[in-house]
Each structure stands twice: as C-alpha cells, then as structure tokens.
XYZ file of C-alpha atoms in Angstrom:
732
model
C 0.010 -0.065 0.005
C 0.959 3.533 -0.280
C 1.871 5.947 2.280
C 1.155 9.374 1.929
C 3.602 12.293 2.777
C 3.033 14.397 5.764
C 1.592 17.318 3.866
C -1.163 15.259 2.035
C -4.623 16.055 1.956
C -7.553 14.411 0.689
C -8.748 15.722 -2.619
C -12.193 15.829 -4.022
C -13.344 13.786 -6.897
C -13.765 17.098 -8.814
C -10.062 17.747 -8.471
C -9.210 14.443 -9.972
C -11.526 14.986 -12.796
C -10.093 18.388 -13.560
C -6.441 17.388 -13.462
C -4.766 15.445 -15.999
C -2.372 13.450 -13.940
C -2.457 12.238 -10.398
C 0.919 12.773 -8.739
C 1.711 10.321 -5.827
C 4.579 11.463 -3.732
C 6.998 10.422 -1.202
C 9.197 7.352 -0.882
C 7.188 4.534 -1.307
C 8.718 1.031 -0.803
C 8.231 -1.626 -3.325
C 7.786 -5.328 -2.838
C 10.810 -7.698 -3.247
C 11.218 -10.240 -5.797
C 12.302 -13.883 -4.509
C 12.511 -16.995 -6.078
C 11.629 -19.877 -4.001
C 10.958 -23.274 -5.833
C 12.854 -22.023 -7.797
C 11.354 -18.584 -8.934
C 8.285 -16.965 -7.141
C 7.319 -13.414 -6.648
C 6.907 -12.372 -2.945
C 4.009 -10.142 -2.183
C 4.177 -6.816 -0.343
C 4.934 -7.485 3.347
C 1.858 -5.444 4.413
C -0.502 -7.360 2.382
C -1.914 -10.858 3.656
C -1.251 -13.625 1.285
C -4.913 -14.814 1.376
C -6.028 -11.431 -0.268
C -7.349 -11.914 -3.779
C -5.570 -9.512 -6.512
C -8.992 -7.839 -6.996
C -9.575 -7.371 -3.160
C -6.026 -6.110 -2.876
C -6.400 -3.605 -5.589
C -9.692 -2.334 -3.759
C -7.740 -2.470 -0.541
C -5.245 -0.254 -1.988
C -7.587 2.121 -3.561
C -9.203 2.784 -0.247
C -5.846 3.535 1.419
C -4.218 5.701 -1.312
C -4.382 9.462 -0.486
C -3.717 11.727 -3.415
C -1.326 14.634 -2.922
C -3.141 17.758 -4.065
C -0.604 19.260 -6.507
C -0.549 20.750 -9.787
C -0.013 18.363 -12.727
C 3.690 19.163 -12.791
C 5.559 17.131 -10.226
C 8.213 18.635 -7.703
C 11.029 17.185 -9.776
C 9.658 17.213 -13.412
C 7.608 19.125 -15.812
C 5.123 16.702 -16.913
C 3.220 16.637 -20.355
C 1.407 14.178 -22.751
C 4.409 12.807 -24.399
C 4.536 10.668 -27.869
C 3.599 7.206 -28.569
C 6.659 6.365 -30.457
C 9.342 5.537 -30.468
C 8.898 2.825 -27.646
C 11.117 3.077 -24.575
C 12.897 5.960 -22.972
C 13.977 8.572 -25.669
C 15.891 11.883 -24.838
C 14.262 14.673 -26.853
C 14.854 18.521 -26.568
C 15.065 19.082 -22.851
C 13.343 16.181 -21.625
C 12.715 12.346 -22.007
C 9.658 10.788 -23.722
C 8.547 7.685 -22.182
C 6.402 5.224 -24.307
C 5.420 1.561 -23.548
C 2.864 -0.663 -25.251
C 0.291 -2.393 -22.919
C -2.961 -3.336 -24.719
C -4.900 -4.891 -21.850
C -4.119 -2.527 -18.905
C -6.692 -0.235 -17.599
C -4.071 2.236 -15.765
C -0.425 3.123 -15.967
C 1.949 4.679 -13.468
C 5.644 5.748 -14.159
C 7.868 5.206 -11.208
C 11.070 7.465 -11.102
C 13.708 5.799 -8.627
C 16.891 7.416 -7.633
C 19.823 5.011 -7.602
C 20.350 5.579 -3.731
C 16.482 4.671 -3.493
C 16.652 1.514 -5.310
C 19.472 0.302 -2.888
C 16.866 1.025 -0.070
C 13.945 -0.533 -1.821
C 12.161 2.654 -2.307
C 10.292 4.492 -5.020
C 11.442 8.282 -5.336
C 8.141 9.549 -7.211
C 5.220 8.068 -9.136
C 3.205 9.629 -11.816
C -0.075 8.293 -12.817
C -0.926 8.716 -16.305
C -4.139 9.744 -17.481
C -5.762 7.666 -20.516
C -7.049 11.100 -21.802
C -3.900 12.626 -22.484
C -1.148 9.706 -21.867
C -2.556 6.896 -24.049
C -2.767 6.605 -27.877
C -4.315 3.327 -28.736
C -2.593 0.689 -26.877
C 0.315 2.750 -25.812
C 1.025 4.835 -22.872
C 3.310 7.870 -23.028
C 4.534 10.720 -21.195
C 6.987 13.335 -21.669
C 9.332 14.590 -18.579
C 11.501 17.646 -18.125
C 14.121 17.895 -15.312
C 17.226 16.359 -13.820
C 17.660 12.780 -14.617
C 21.099 12.284 -13.153
C 21.436 8.798 -11.629
C 17.654 8.352 -12.075
C 15.917 5.073 -13.004
C 12.375 4.161 -13.889
C 9.799 1.437 -14.085
C 6.011 1.242 -14.547
C 2.996 -0.093 -12.612
C 0.041 -1.464 -14.562
C -3.346 -2.506 -13.341
C -6.215 -4.523 -15.005
C -7.375 -7.919 -14.550
C -5.336 -10.464 -12.683
C -6.883 -13.562 -14.346
C -4.200 -16.361 -15.341
C -7.025 -18.440 -17.167
C -7.607 -15.353 -19.409
C -3.832 -14.867 -19.933
C -3.681 -11.808 -17.759
C -1.206 -11.116 -14.840
C -1.900 -7.407 -13.894
C -0.815 -6.503 -10.404
C -0.173 -2.801 -9.396
C 2.022 -3.826 -6.646
C 4.743 -4.843 -9.094
C 7.174 -2.473 -10.346
C 7.990 -3.546 -13.905
C 10.664 -3.326 -16.395
C 10.274 -1.502 -19.876
C 10.675 -4.209 -22.570
C 12.731 -1.389 -24.432
C 14.901 -0.340 -21.584
C 18.652 0.186 -22.830
C 20.291 -0.842 -19.589
C 18.751 -2.387 -16.284
C 20.233 -1.902 -12.878
C 19.938 -4.263 -9.775
C 22.764 -5.733 -7.942
C 26.263 -4.590 -8.298
C 28.475 -7.850 -8.548
C 28.195 -10.892 -10.347
C 27.010 -13.932 -8.259
C 26.567 -11.827 -5.222
C 23.248 -11.908 -3.192
C 21.233 -8.694 -3.028
C 20.056 -7.044 0.554
C 18.663 -9.842 2.917
C 20.103 -12.529 0.621
C 17.653 -11.897 -2.100
C 18.123 -13.505 -5.287
C 15.861 -11.300 -7.099
C 16.677 -7.786 -5.913
C 14.363 -5.021 -7.347
C 15.406 -3.963 -10.789
C 14.984 -0.750 -12.639
C 15.576 0.808 -15.821
C 18.225 3.509 -16.932
C 16.763 6.849 -18.103
C 18.942 8.087 -21.044
C 20.815 11.410 -21.051
C 22.369 13.317 -23.737
C 25.991 13.134 -22.131
C 26.280 9.356 -23.023
C 27.852 9.908 -26.490
C 30.626 7.302 -27.322
C 33.535 8.037 -29.293
C 33.548 5.332 -32.294
C 36.701 6.763 -33.851
C 35.207 6.460 -37.195
C 34.274 2.674 -36.809
C 32.470 1.141 -39.442
C 30.896 -2.334 -40.271
C 33.743 -4.723 -41.545
C 31.346 -6.400 -43.863
C 33.605 -9.519 -44.223
C 32.563 -12.186 -46.546
C 31.030 -15.135 -44.461
C 32.752 -17.647 -46.671
C 36.060 -16.588 -45.069
C 34.877 -16.529 -41.657
C 36.574 -18.358 -38.765
C 34.129 -18.268 -35.886
C 35.217 -18.495 -32.088
C 32.400 -19.002 -29.726
C 33.086 -17.371 -26.245
C 31.798 -16.795 -22.983
C 32.435 -12.987 -21.912
C 33.179 -13.954 -18.234
C 34.347 -17.482 -18.762
C 37.012 -16.282 -21.430
C 39.251 -14.292 -18.881
C 37.777 -15.198 -15.464
C 40.658 -17.489 -14.539
C 43.789 -15.687 -12.914
C 45.731 -17.028 -15.830
C 44.501 -14.556 -18.013
C 46.688 -12.045 -16.223
C 44.584 -8.914 -16.902
C 43.319 -6.162 -14.894
C 39.481 -6.820 -15.281
C 39.010 -10.534 -15.731
C 35.599 -11.627 -16.702
C 34.475 -8.533 -18.376
C 33.801 -7.013 -21.690
C 37.136 -4.963 -21.112
C 38.835 -8.470 -20.239
C 37.657 -9.924 -23.587
C 39.096 -6.754 -25.570
C 42.392 -7.076 -23.702
C 42.712 -10.512 -25.201
C 41.786 -10.019 -28.629
C 45.271 -10.299 -29.937
C 45.503 -13.912 -28.901
C 42.370 -14.347 -31.176
C 43.842 -12.474 -33.828
C 47.031 -14.661 -33.779
C 44.995 -17.650 -34.119
C 43.401 -16.217 -37.262
C 39.881 -15.632 -35.878
C 38.099 -13.094 -37.691
C 34.550 -13.521 -36.002
C 33.539 -13.953 -32.274
C 30.252 -15.163 -31.408
C 29.327 -13.970 -27.778
C 27.373 -16.297 -25.625
C 24.400 -14.330 -24.172
C 25.281 -10.931 -23.281
C 21.794 -9.442 -22.658
C 20.847 -8.635 -19.044
C 20.024 -11.884 -17.111
C 19.876 -12.637 -13.525
C 22.704 -15.203 -12.764
C 21.184 -16.044 -9.456
C 17.836 -17.257 -10.968
C 18.501 -20.752 -9.689
C 20.773 -19.989 -7.071
C 21.440 -22.968 -4.748
C 24.072 -24.743 -2.544
C 26.042 -27.483 -4.531
C 26.900 -30.003 -2.092
C 29.420 -31.805 -4.748
C 31.314 -28.602 -5.396
C 30.951 -27.009 -2.050
C 29.753 -23.687 -3.715
C 26.451 -22.465 -5.416
C 24.686 -23.275 -8.676
C 24.399 -20.076 -10.668
C 23.077 -19.225 -14.352
C 26.367 -18.985 -15.693
C 25.575 -19.347 -19.482
C 22.868 -16.638 -19.289
C 20.088 -18.266 -21.690
C 17.414 -16.812 -19.646
C 17.047 -13.027 -20.541
C 15.500 -10.198 -18.556
C 16.088 -7.363 -20.969
C 16.873 -7.629 -24.642
C 18.214 -4.182 -25.281
C 20.158 -3.969 -22.123
C 23.737 -5.422 -22.110
C 24.577 -7.610 -19.119
C 25.743 -4.901 -16.438
C 27.537 -7.036 -14.362
C 29.920 -7.949 -17.220
C 31.219 -4.503 -16.913
C 34.329 -3.808 -14.908
C 32.433 -0.988 -12.871
C 28.997 -2.359 -12.567
C 26.371 0.073 -11.184
C 29.017 1.866 -9.234
C 29.670 3.610 -12.316
C 26.021 3.700 -13.462
C 24.712 1.456 -16.506
C 26.094 3.708 -18.956
C 29.570 1.882 -18.389
C 28.412 -1.313 -19.416
C 26.955 0.044 -22.643
C 30.289 1.745 -23.179
C 32.441 -1.229 -22.384
C 30.449 -3.383 -24.733
C 31.075 -0.812 -27.668
C 34.712 -0.496 -26.632
C 34.979 -4.566 -27.110
C 33.221 -4.223 -30.642
C 35.448 -1.201 -31.546
C 38.483 -2.952 -30.498
C 37.509 -6.191 -32.255
C 36.895 -4.227 -35.622
C 40.211 -2.596 -35.240
C 41.641 -6.178 -35.402
C 39.428 -7.297 -38.550
C 37.249 -9.207 -36.074
C 33.447 -9.135 -36.289
C 31.136 -9.629 -33.356
C 28.178 -11.742 -33.615
C 25.713 -12.091 -30.571
C 23.940 -15.177 -29.262
C 20.288 -13.985 -28.746
C 17.538 -15.818 -26.791
C 14.433 -14.664 -28.435
C 12.743 -17.693 -27.641
C 11.738 -17.323 -23.908
C 12.516 -15.179 -21.063
C 13.449 -15.680 -17.464
C 9.827 -15.210 -16.261
C 9.331 -18.704 -16.771
C 5.803 -20.497 -16.483
C 2.985 -19.420 -14.201
C 5.114 -19.878 -11.087
C 7.814 -17.735 -12.307
C 8.417 -14.000 -11.219
C 6.632 -10.955 -12.708
C 9.143 -8.369 -13.615
C 8.526 -7.136 -17.058
C 6.708 -8.898 -20.142
C 4.175 -10.792 -18.074
C 3.007 -7.771 -15.984
C 3.007 -5.592 -19.149
C 0.938 -7.785 -21.469
C 1.199 -11.412 -20.806
C -1.154 -12.501 -23.515
C 0.647 -10.665 -26.106
C 4.264 -11.659 -25.330
C 3.790 -15.277 -24.517
C 2.527 -18.097 -26.547
C -0.608 -19.301 -24.503
C -3.024 -22.209 -24.436
C -6.794 -21.705 -24.390
C -6.945 -21.659 -20.596
C -3.886 -19.516 -20.096
C -1.264 -22.308 -19.716
C 2.143 -21.585 -21.146
C 3.505 -23.386 -24.269
C 6.772 -24.483 -23.720
C 8.892 -25.012 -26.795
C 11.802 -23.657 -25.277
C 12.090 -26.158 -22.455
C 12.382 -23.169 -20.109
C 8.744 -22.688 -18.840
C 7.326 -20.091 -21.605
C 7.676 -19.477 -25.294
C 8.176 -16.060 -26.891
C 5.252 -15.104 -29.009
C 7.480 -14.267 -31.920
C 5.088 -13.996 -34.752
C 2.557 -11.879 -32.908
C 2.513 -8.526 -34.755
C 3.679 -6.435 -31.794
C 6.297 -9.004 -30.597
C 7.870 -9.491 -34.078
C 8.156 -5.569 -34.181
C 9.811 -5.835 -30.872
C 12.237 -8.230 -32.227
C 13.155 -6.198 -35.244
C 13.655 -3.069 -33.070
C 15.921 -5.066 -30.963
C 18.116 -6.410 -33.342
C 18.475 -3.058 -35.275
C 19.354 -1.273 -32.074
C 22.207 -3.693 -31.506
C 23.560 -3.036 -35.126
C 22.941 0.555 -35.375
C 23.880 1.588 -31.818
C 26.124 -1.122 -30.772
C 27.767 -1.863 -34.099
C 27.541 -5.605 -33.940
C 27.754 -7.506 -37.198
C 25.209 -10.268 -36.676
C 23.182 -12.890 -34.629
C 23.101 -16.464 -33.644
C 19.467 -17.214 -32.852
C 19.124 -19.659 -29.832
C 16.333 -22.415 -30.530
C 15.770 -20.245 -33.749
C 13.061 -22.857 -34.949
C 10.707 -21.162 -32.335
C 10.426 -18.191 -34.606
C 8.936 -20.087 -37.461
C 5.906 -21.253 -35.094
C 2.624 -19.450 -35.492
C 1.540 -17.094 -32.672
C -1.339 -17.556 -30.290
C -4.190 -15.680 -31.526
C -5.824 -15.416 -27.919
C -9.294 -14.439 -28.790
C -11.786 -16.279 -26.633
C -14.259 -16.703 -29.461
C -11.510 -18.541 -31.540
C -9.926 -20.700 -28.712
C -12.931 -21.902 -27.065
C -14.487 -23.485 -30.166
C -16.561 -20.859 -31.779
C -16.778 -20.749 -35.379
C -14.291 -18.531 -37.317
C -14.022 -17.470 -40.931
C -11.174 -18.667 -42.976
C -8.298 -20.782 -41.855
C -7.056 -20.944 -38.202
C -3.552 -22.207 -37.560
C -3.224 -24.016 -34.116
C -0.818 -22.155 -31.835
C 2.801 -23.170 -32.475
C 2.227 -24.587 -35.724
C 5.324 -24.269 -37.833
C 4.654 -21.946 -40.952
C 6.524 -21.917 -44.307
C 6.747 -18.100 -44.203
C 7.088 -16.896 -40.703
C 6.311 -13.245 -40.545
C 9.077 -12.429 -38.118
C 11.831 -14.079 -40.108
C 10.266 -12.335 -43.047
C 10.697 -8.913 -41.500
C 14.204 -9.757 -40.459
C 15.217 -11.046 -43.819
C 13.854 -8.189 -45.802
C 14.703 -5.325 -43.167
C 17.097 -2.752 -44.785
C 19.379 -2.789 -42.062
C 19.166 -6.386 -40.757
C 19.379 -7.923 -44.241
C 23.135 -6.919 -44.450
C 24.156 -8.541 -41.309
C 24.959 -12.292 -40.510
C 22.013 -14.239 -39.460
C 22.542 -17.625 -37.914
C 19.876 -19.931 -36.817
C 20.040 -22.811 -34.250
C 17.548 -24.688 -36.428
C 15.712 -26.581 -33.776
C 13.764 -26.197 -30.569
C 12.885 -28.151 -27.406
C 9.486 -29.163 -28.829
C 10.982 -31.463 -31.513
C 10.991 -29.208 -34.439
C 14.276 -29.764 -36.382
C 14.997 -27.713 -39.301
C 18.488 -28.150 -40.406
C 18.940 -27.555 -43.923
C 15.154 -26.703 -44.106
C 15.180 -23.489 -42.137
C 13.304 -20.501 -43.795
C 16.198 -18.521 -45.049
C 15.400 -16.044 -47.880
C 18.839 -16.920 -49.417
C 20.622 -15.118 -46.496
C 20.328 -17.190 -43.328
C 22.988 -19.734 -42.282
C 22.582 -22.688 -39.874
C 24.471 -24.441 -37.161
C 25.038 -27.933 -38.899
C 24.450 -30.106 -35.693
C 23.576 -33.449 -34.727
C 22.170 -36.370 -36.540
C 18.316 -36.309 -36.683
C 16.088 -39.193 -37.804
C 18.990 -40.819 -39.559
C 19.998 -37.669 -41.425
C 23.729 -37.002 -41.209
C 24.919 -33.442 -39.826
C 28.243 -32.186 -39.626
C 29.046 -32.481 -35.822
C 27.962 -36.046 -35.246
C 29.247 -37.376 -38.661
C 32.597 -35.858 -38.125
C 32.670 -37.166 -34.551
C 31.740 -40.840 -35.663
C 34.180 -40.884 -38.779
C 37.225 -39.500 -36.826
C 36.768 -42.221 -34.159
C 36.444 -44.847 -36.669
C 32.851 -45.858 -36.678
C 31.974 -48.086 -39.757
C 29.736 -46.758 -42.364
C 30.324 -42.823 -42.247
C 32.805 -42.425 -45.153
C 30.252 -41.354 -47.563
C 28.584 -38.684 -44.883
C 31.870 -37.479 -44.138
C 32.659 -36.679 -47.765
C 29.513 -34.944 -48.109
C 30.367 -32.769 -44.965
C 33.828 -31.969 -46.566
C 32.036 -30.866 -49.517
C 29.775 -28.389 -47.537
C 26.827 -30.742 -46.974
C 25.178 -30.112 -50.428
C 22.597 -32.692 -49.356
C 21.347 -30.157 -47.073
C 21.923 -26.782 -48.651
C 20.223 -26.856 -51.872
C 18.402 -24.590 -54.159
C 20.863 -22.028 -54.648
C 22.191 -22.297 -51.069
C 26.041 -21.967 -50.627
C 28.567 -23.909 -48.376
C 28.744 -20.929 -46.218
C 25.189 -21.467 -45.251
C 26.618 -24.203 -43.165
C 28.260 -23.354 -39.898
C 30.416 -26.365 -39.174
C 31.430 -27.205 -35.607
C 32.748 -30.195 -33.708
C 32.229 -28.651 -30.253
C 30.007 -25.925 -28.708
C 29.228 -24.519 -25.170
C 26.707 -27.342 -24.639
C 28.574 -30.736 -24.800
C 31.943 -31.960 -24.468
C 35.067 -29.801 -25.066
C 37.359 -31.247 -27.826
C 39.891 -32.635 -25.087
C 37.107 -34.326 -23.291
C 35.565 -35.710 -26.568
C 38.714 -37.763 -26.840
C 38.890 -38.429 -22.906
C 35.638 -39.593 -21.918
C 33.033 -42.139 -23.264
C 30.446 -41.169 -20.667
C 29.467 -37.659 -19.410
C 30.748 -36.729 -15.754
C 28.212 -34.223 -14.664
C 27.971 -34.873 -10.959
C 29.188 -31.526 -10.214
C 25.902 -30.222 -11.601
C 24.144 -31.607 -8.598
C 21.535 -33.539 -10.456
C 22.827 -36.913 -10.142
C 24.279 -37.030 -13.724
C 20.954 -36.881 -15.004
C 21.483 -33.610 -17.015
C 23.346 -32.934 -20.169
C 23.605 -34.803 -23.398
C 23.760 -38.950 -23.349
C 24.431 -38.922 -27.012
C 28.004 -37.704 -27.392
C 29.625 -39.762 -30.300
C 32.858 -39.540 -28.105
C 35.663 -42.120 -27.622
C 38.291 -42.105 -24.876
C 41.035 -43.713 -27.050
C 41.126 -46.699 -24.697
C 41.234 -45.400 -21.119
C 38.586 -43.534 -19.515
C 39.456 -40.154 -17.720
C 42.452 -37.886 -17.421
C 44.639 -40.682 -15.778
C 45.694 -42.530 -18.928
C 48.978 -43.983 -20.292
C 51.451 -42.064 -22.386
C 50.386 -43.978 -25.576
C 46.833 -43.077 -24.998
C 47.565 -39.418 -24.152
C 49.582 -39.057 -27.559
C 46.652 -40.727 -29.367
C 44.307 -38.313 -28.115
C 46.368 -35.443 -29.016
C 46.526 -36.860 -32.615
C 42.484 -37.141 -32.493
C 42.256 -33.599 -31.762
C 44.488 -32.508 -34.575
C 42.466 -34.777 -36.903
C 39.318 -32.860 -35.565
C 40.935 -29.684 -36.445
C 42.052 -30.675 -39.730
C 38.488 -32.101 -40.797
C 36.895 -28.613 -39.448
C 39.366 -26.495 -41.481
C 39.382 -28.407 -44.719
C 35.507 -28.668 -44.970
C 33.623 -26.250 -47.168
C 31.601 -24.025 -44.951
C 32.153 -21.853 -42.071
C 34.346 -23.270 -39.138
C 33.448 -22.684 -35.547
C 35.949 -23.277 -32.626
C 34.675 -23.430 -29.318
C 36.434 -21.285 -26.591
C 39.550 -23.008 -25.329
C 39.714 -25.948 -27.870
C 42.655 -24.388 -29.310
C 44.889 -25.578 -26.387
C 42.923 -28.676 -25.146
C 40.549 -26.967 -22.429
C 38.929 -29.594 -20.200
C 35.873 -29.685 -18.100
C 36.713 -32.801 -16.606
C 34.003 -34.509 -18.654
C 31.170 -32.233 -17.699
C 29.280 -31.611 -20.760
C 26.711 -29.348 -19.222
C 28.433 -26.467 -17.402
C 25.661 -24.105 -17.447
C 25.625 -23.745 -13.618
C 29.236 -23.393 -13.107
C 31.227 -19.962 -12.548
C 34.400 -21.777 -11.578
C 37.213 -23.925 -12.658
C 35.515 -27.478 -12.999
C 38.032 -28.601 -15.673
C 40.757 -28.804 -13.210
C 42.565 -31.659 -12.363
C 42.511 -32.829 -8.557
C 45.905 -33.600 -7.245
C 46.570 -36.786 -5.345
C 49.053 -37.419 -2.565
C 49.983 -40.697 -1.253
C 50.223 -40.996 2.745
C 51.524 -44.121 4.399
C 52.578 -44.685 8.159
C 54.544 -47.737 9.268
C 54.461 -48.244 12.974
C 55.947 -51.843 12.917
C 59.432 -52.593 14.175
C 59.939 -54.133 10.651
C 60.602 -52.379 7.397
C 58.303 -53.095 4.535
C 57.861 -52.379 0.879
C 54.488 -50.714 -0.252
C 52.700 -50.867 -3.517
C 51.487 -47.598 -4.777
C 48.354 -47.177 -7.023
C 48.672 -47.188 -10.706
C 48.295 -43.619 -12.234
C 48.755 -44.071 -15.944
C 50.449 -41.127 -17.472
C 51.850 -40.039 -14.057
C 54.596 -40.869 -11.404
C 54.752 -40.867 -7.785
C 57.539 -38.715 -6.461
C 58.759 -38.498 -2.715
C 58.038 -35.415 -0.850
C 58.513 -36.312 2.977
C 60.227 -39.516 4.419
C 60.581 -39.175 8.150
C 63.283 -41.852 8.060
C 65.691 -39.633 6.130
C 68.123 -37.104 8.054
C 67.515 -33.491 7.502
C 67.451 -31.768 5.016
C 66.540 -34.913 2.820
C 63.611 -35.853 4.897
C 61.352 -33.144 2.933
C 62.471 -32.900 -0.685
C 61.406 -29.470 -1.620
C 62.038 -28.118 -5.284
C 64.932 -25.921 -4.217
C 66.590 -28.478 -2.056
C 70.379 -28.797 -2.871
C 71.275 -32.060 -4.717
C 67.654 -32.651 -5.295
C 68.249 -34.816 -8.295
C 70.759 -36.830 -6.755
C 68.208 -37.788 -3.820
C 65.577 -38.393 -6.212
C 67.597 -40.966 -8.141
C 67.932 -43.160 -5.108
C 64.186 -43.853 -5.390
C 63.899 -44.013 -9.002
C 64.165 -47.911 -9.650
C 61.540 -48.585 -6.781
C 59.131 -45.923 -8.172
C 59.322 -47.010 -11.610
C 58.004 -50.336 -10.337
C 55.229 -48.579 -8.362
C 56.875 -49.504 -5.191
C 58.466 -47.875 -2.033
C 60.706 -48.950 0.750
C 59.644 -47.798 4.339
C 61.688 -48.267 7.342
C 60.426 -48.965 10.693
C 58.605 -46.278 12.392
C 58.403 -44.112 9.631
C 55.759 -42.108 7.469
C 55.886 -40.833 3.819
C 54.191 -38.419 1.485
C 54.320 -38.852 -2.140
C 53.122 -36.466 -4.787
C 51.741 -37.301 -8.132
C 53.407 -35.788 -11.049
C 52.571 -35.895 -14.919
C 55.076 -37.797 -17.089
C 56.316 -35.625 -20.055
C 54.913 -37.426 -23.153
C 56.732 -35.120 -25.543
C-alpha cells in the first residue's frame, strides 16, 4: 500500500476530474522479488497472502491518499508525450517514455534514484491519464528535469486472471521491455540485500551526455565464406587468474585478449548471451562442489536491449552507461583487428518462466501478447524453459526487429546467432476467446505453435533494410521437437548451425565425430560434410550457409571428446541426469584424465584430426573457446551452472605410516601417465626428510628412489611415514 507524505490532503473527485495526472509523492517502498521453488514473486509485506488480486486493488484504492498538487511534479515538468518510439528517448530538454500495454486499464511511471533503489524505495510516481497519456494501446508521457542517476519502471493495473492470460498487479514495478540498461545488484554472483536472489530492478533513463567516440568505426562487412568463428563466454574467457589482465571476466577483459584471437586467425567472435540476465535465477548450494549453482551461461533473458551490466568492470558503481560503453569498446577494438562480433540472442523465451515464475516485465506489461498461451492461459513450452516468446505476434515481431536494429545501429554488432531459432517459425497464439474456445471462425485458423513456411518475423528480419546486411545464423531446432537443419526458412541469406544427426540424416558435428573415431559406415557422409553438406543446402544455397563445428558450449570440449566415453556431470548436483547422453565420443582406450602415455598421444592426434576436418571442410568453421589448447571440463558436458574451474585436475597425494618394528615395501596405486615422487620421508636425515623443489642435490636424492618408483613400489623403514606427490610424465 502507498504511504502518503505528511503534507498530503484528501482531494475531491472534482479535483481528480479536472487534473490530467495524479501525482503520488513520497518514498514508497516496493515489494521484493524472491525466487522460491525456484522462482516466485513475493507479495508486499503489508498484504496478507490470502487477499485476492481484486480485493488487494480495492484495499489499496481505499488507502491511497492523492496529494493535491498541480499537474507538474516537484522534480519534473510533465506533459502528454508521444506514442513512438517505444522506450525512453531523449528529446529536446527532456525524456519521452512510451510503452505498449493493450490490456491494462491504468499505468503509472515510477522514478527511482539510484540511492532509493538500494533502499527498496520509489522516489516519485506519476499516474498517467488515459485521456492525454494513451494513444491506442500505447501509454506515453514526456518529462523535463534532472535525470542524473535516475531510473524508472512502470506499474500497470487490469485483470489478474491467469486463465484469461492476464497477470496485472499494480504492486509490481515492471521493467520497460525497451529498457537500454537495467540496474539491480552490483556484483556478479553476489546476493542482494537480505540474501535476495531477485533484487528489485529498474531501467536506466538515457541522457545526452552518453555520447561514445567510435573513432570512425564502420561495419567490416567481411565475406562469411572467409569466416573462422570463435564461440566464447564473456566471463568465462578471462575469469581465470591465468588471463593476467586487470578486469577478468568482463567486456574489457575480452578486449584485452583480442590479440590472442587475432594470432589464431579468428575473424569473428560469437558471444554467448550478453543481454541482461539474473545469474542467481536458480541459486542453490551444490554439495558436490561446495559452492553455489548459478545461471552462468545466461540463456534466460531479462532485458533484450540491455547489455549484461555485471559484465562491466564497474557495474552500477559507475551507473549502467559504463556497461554500454564497455561493450562498445569491445566491438570497436575487435573491428580494429579485423574481427566481427556476433551475438547469441535468446529470443525464444524469457526468465519469467511459467505461471509460477516471477513477474518483472513482459508478463506484467501484457502477458497474453508476449507469450504463446494455450486456451486456458497455460504457457506453451517449446523452449524447455517454462514459456515461449510469441515471436510472430505483430507487436512482438516488431519488438524483435527493433531490438536487433538497436544492436546493429547503436552497438555496431555484425550479426546474430538465434538460440532455438525454430521457435521463430511457429505460429503465434491468437488469444481470442471466440477462437480458442471453439466458436466458428471464418477462414483458416492455425493451431498455436504450428510451423509455418513463411514466418512473419523471419520475413521481417530478412527483408529489413538494416538487418538484411548482417550475419543471420539459426540454431535450427527447438525443445518441442522441431528440427529444421537444412530446411530453415532462409530467404537466401540465413545460415544454420550444422548440428547433430536427426532421424538418420547426417549432420556435420556427429558425422565428423563418428568418422574420426572410426565408426563404420560414415565415409560417404563424411565426404559430404567436407564438400559443404550439399545434401542439406540446395536450391541455390552455398556452403557458407553451413556453420560447421565439432564442439560448442553445450557438450564436451574437444579434449573431453577424446578423453571420456561417458559424461561426468555429478558436479552439477543433478545426479548425472542432466546433459546430452548422445555424445559420439571415444576415450581412445582409457577413461578419464589418468591415462598411459600412448593413449595421451593418441588423444592429441585425434584432436588434430578434428581440427583438420573442421578447417578443410567447405563451409564456415566454428571453434569453441579453449579448444585451441585442449581445455577440459573434466567430462562435464553441461556446465551451465558453474562459475568456477571445474576442468581442473584434482591432485593426489599418497600418505603411509609404518608403525611396525620391521621395514616394509609398499605397493603404490597405478596412475597411467603420472609418476609418484617422494616429498616427505621421516626415516631420512634432514634436509633430505623433505625434498622441496629448491633442495640442494635434489636430483641426486630423487635418483635413489627411481628404480623403486618405476615399479610402483616404495621402501619404508620401521616407525616412519611418507608423503608422495603425483606428477605428470612428459609425453613429448
């Protein structure tokens, strides 16, 4: 409920009628967003949970005291504004705010200072008047004033009727779908106040002092047939201390390491999701690793226009503009080195999940428009993540085109890879009660989610004068069983990830894996892969329409592909039930990292064979981050939840005590590819009782044990103890 300021007085109904805007003053607190099981929006503390949405709104209405003020607020001059463009746009001496919400009955813009956001407060609220601040289904307002360190959000009211597809609740402060930057917590992986995983978020208000010096940067427009793509994760690429950079795990960190990629011959980087997401979305303790599971990959978008703020070196300590500028610096520096930048975009679902998920933007703004819904309000789940973006709805497809245009024109990116891109070919939900409940409808009616041959959103993207000239790559399948590799609606310009075998049809990744490991019957399919998969890309399509890869972010790394026959995902805390079981891998004769020298040499040879097949095949090769040096994840093929070094090899030590009056010869465990070396032996006189790396005559002391250790034995005198260390054998 709202708390009126001390100088508030009750106004008459005639006052409300005369004035265009109701200004609600004072620092109102807003509800916290928490995520139990795994995500659920908490209600305001002052509201009993048993209160229905309708009753709650009635209760609030009875307790709200409207402050008798003129139509201008204390901080801003207020006027009607314009319905376009959507979002917050700097105009003249102020900012125009515009948001689409067809089914809401009222709208309020909330202005929040950065300091008030930290205290869970709203600085000022301005209720919009439908007669002057609404055009069609668009709410809008123009504000003039000082927006320094100012954020904003919206409250909408209307039906709270999930069975009808509506989730309006005026207690929620919602993000603008067109927000250019989103602020919440400061640091990646760190809980908010009171250990909140879903801290209140707010949108950045743009200002005129955010000009960026592009230094004449222009699109490289490299020919895709000459691409060598490097798929990478912004945080994971430089997070480890071995990167030896000033700002590891950030956009700036990637920029510092671009010379490495240039030396490799990379001319295109494909960034895993960089849109704003909540890495604490399913934050939980991992008993296996002794840390917490996080949403590391980021395939769960909160804001499609906003770069991930916690990938910047300063986060919100220097406000959201820093994240925007650092992303631009990354792109600019990449272009200087002849490297194009492609973004992995997740325009198939959002982080709001199903009906049990949080309400922070699209669902509260207009759920029945933005999501694909069944007749009784259930969420279609073609994404496998709880909801499906209603991509071919007229409003949503315009949103998608606007979003892509923004990243091209404002952020200078060179193209996009569309995660679960086949969802964009599914028909939208009409959401008309007369249609979905069985009444007669004139003409043809497509069932929601039916694949269509000419999807409107793909048509719009393909023929857009700005987007037609950038790289467009589809992951041509989805979690609902639709598989379109070689058949994705392409308009002659789209490319596809040439992925796994499906229904017996050979695709690059799995065919190459089978052939290189020696599986019978794949010679012909392998030859087709080398020739650019002409069996898939016909009708005028070219080899560069095929993005060839052996490994990607989801699945084994190249080193693990030749080290493990079976996935090793216990570290994910899901009892090894998650991740792909169909890996087409071969461990070269011995499972895991501990292997003989001959097996390790074969593994290295196989990795080189994979690289040769990838580079000589017609099409566009894509390398996964770290495969150039044999990066391992310890056999984990689904590291979506790890912000840590799970590819690390755990060191072993051997400890033994002999408390007998007799000496003994102990047998040591066999560790192929490694040897045991003495570290401590209490039977030896000092300084040889502890053989440290800087010990004088160390090599002489080591030779005394060599003939025993070569036989995996060690002699122990009576009443002594030993510590042996495991060291890799040089297999060069």
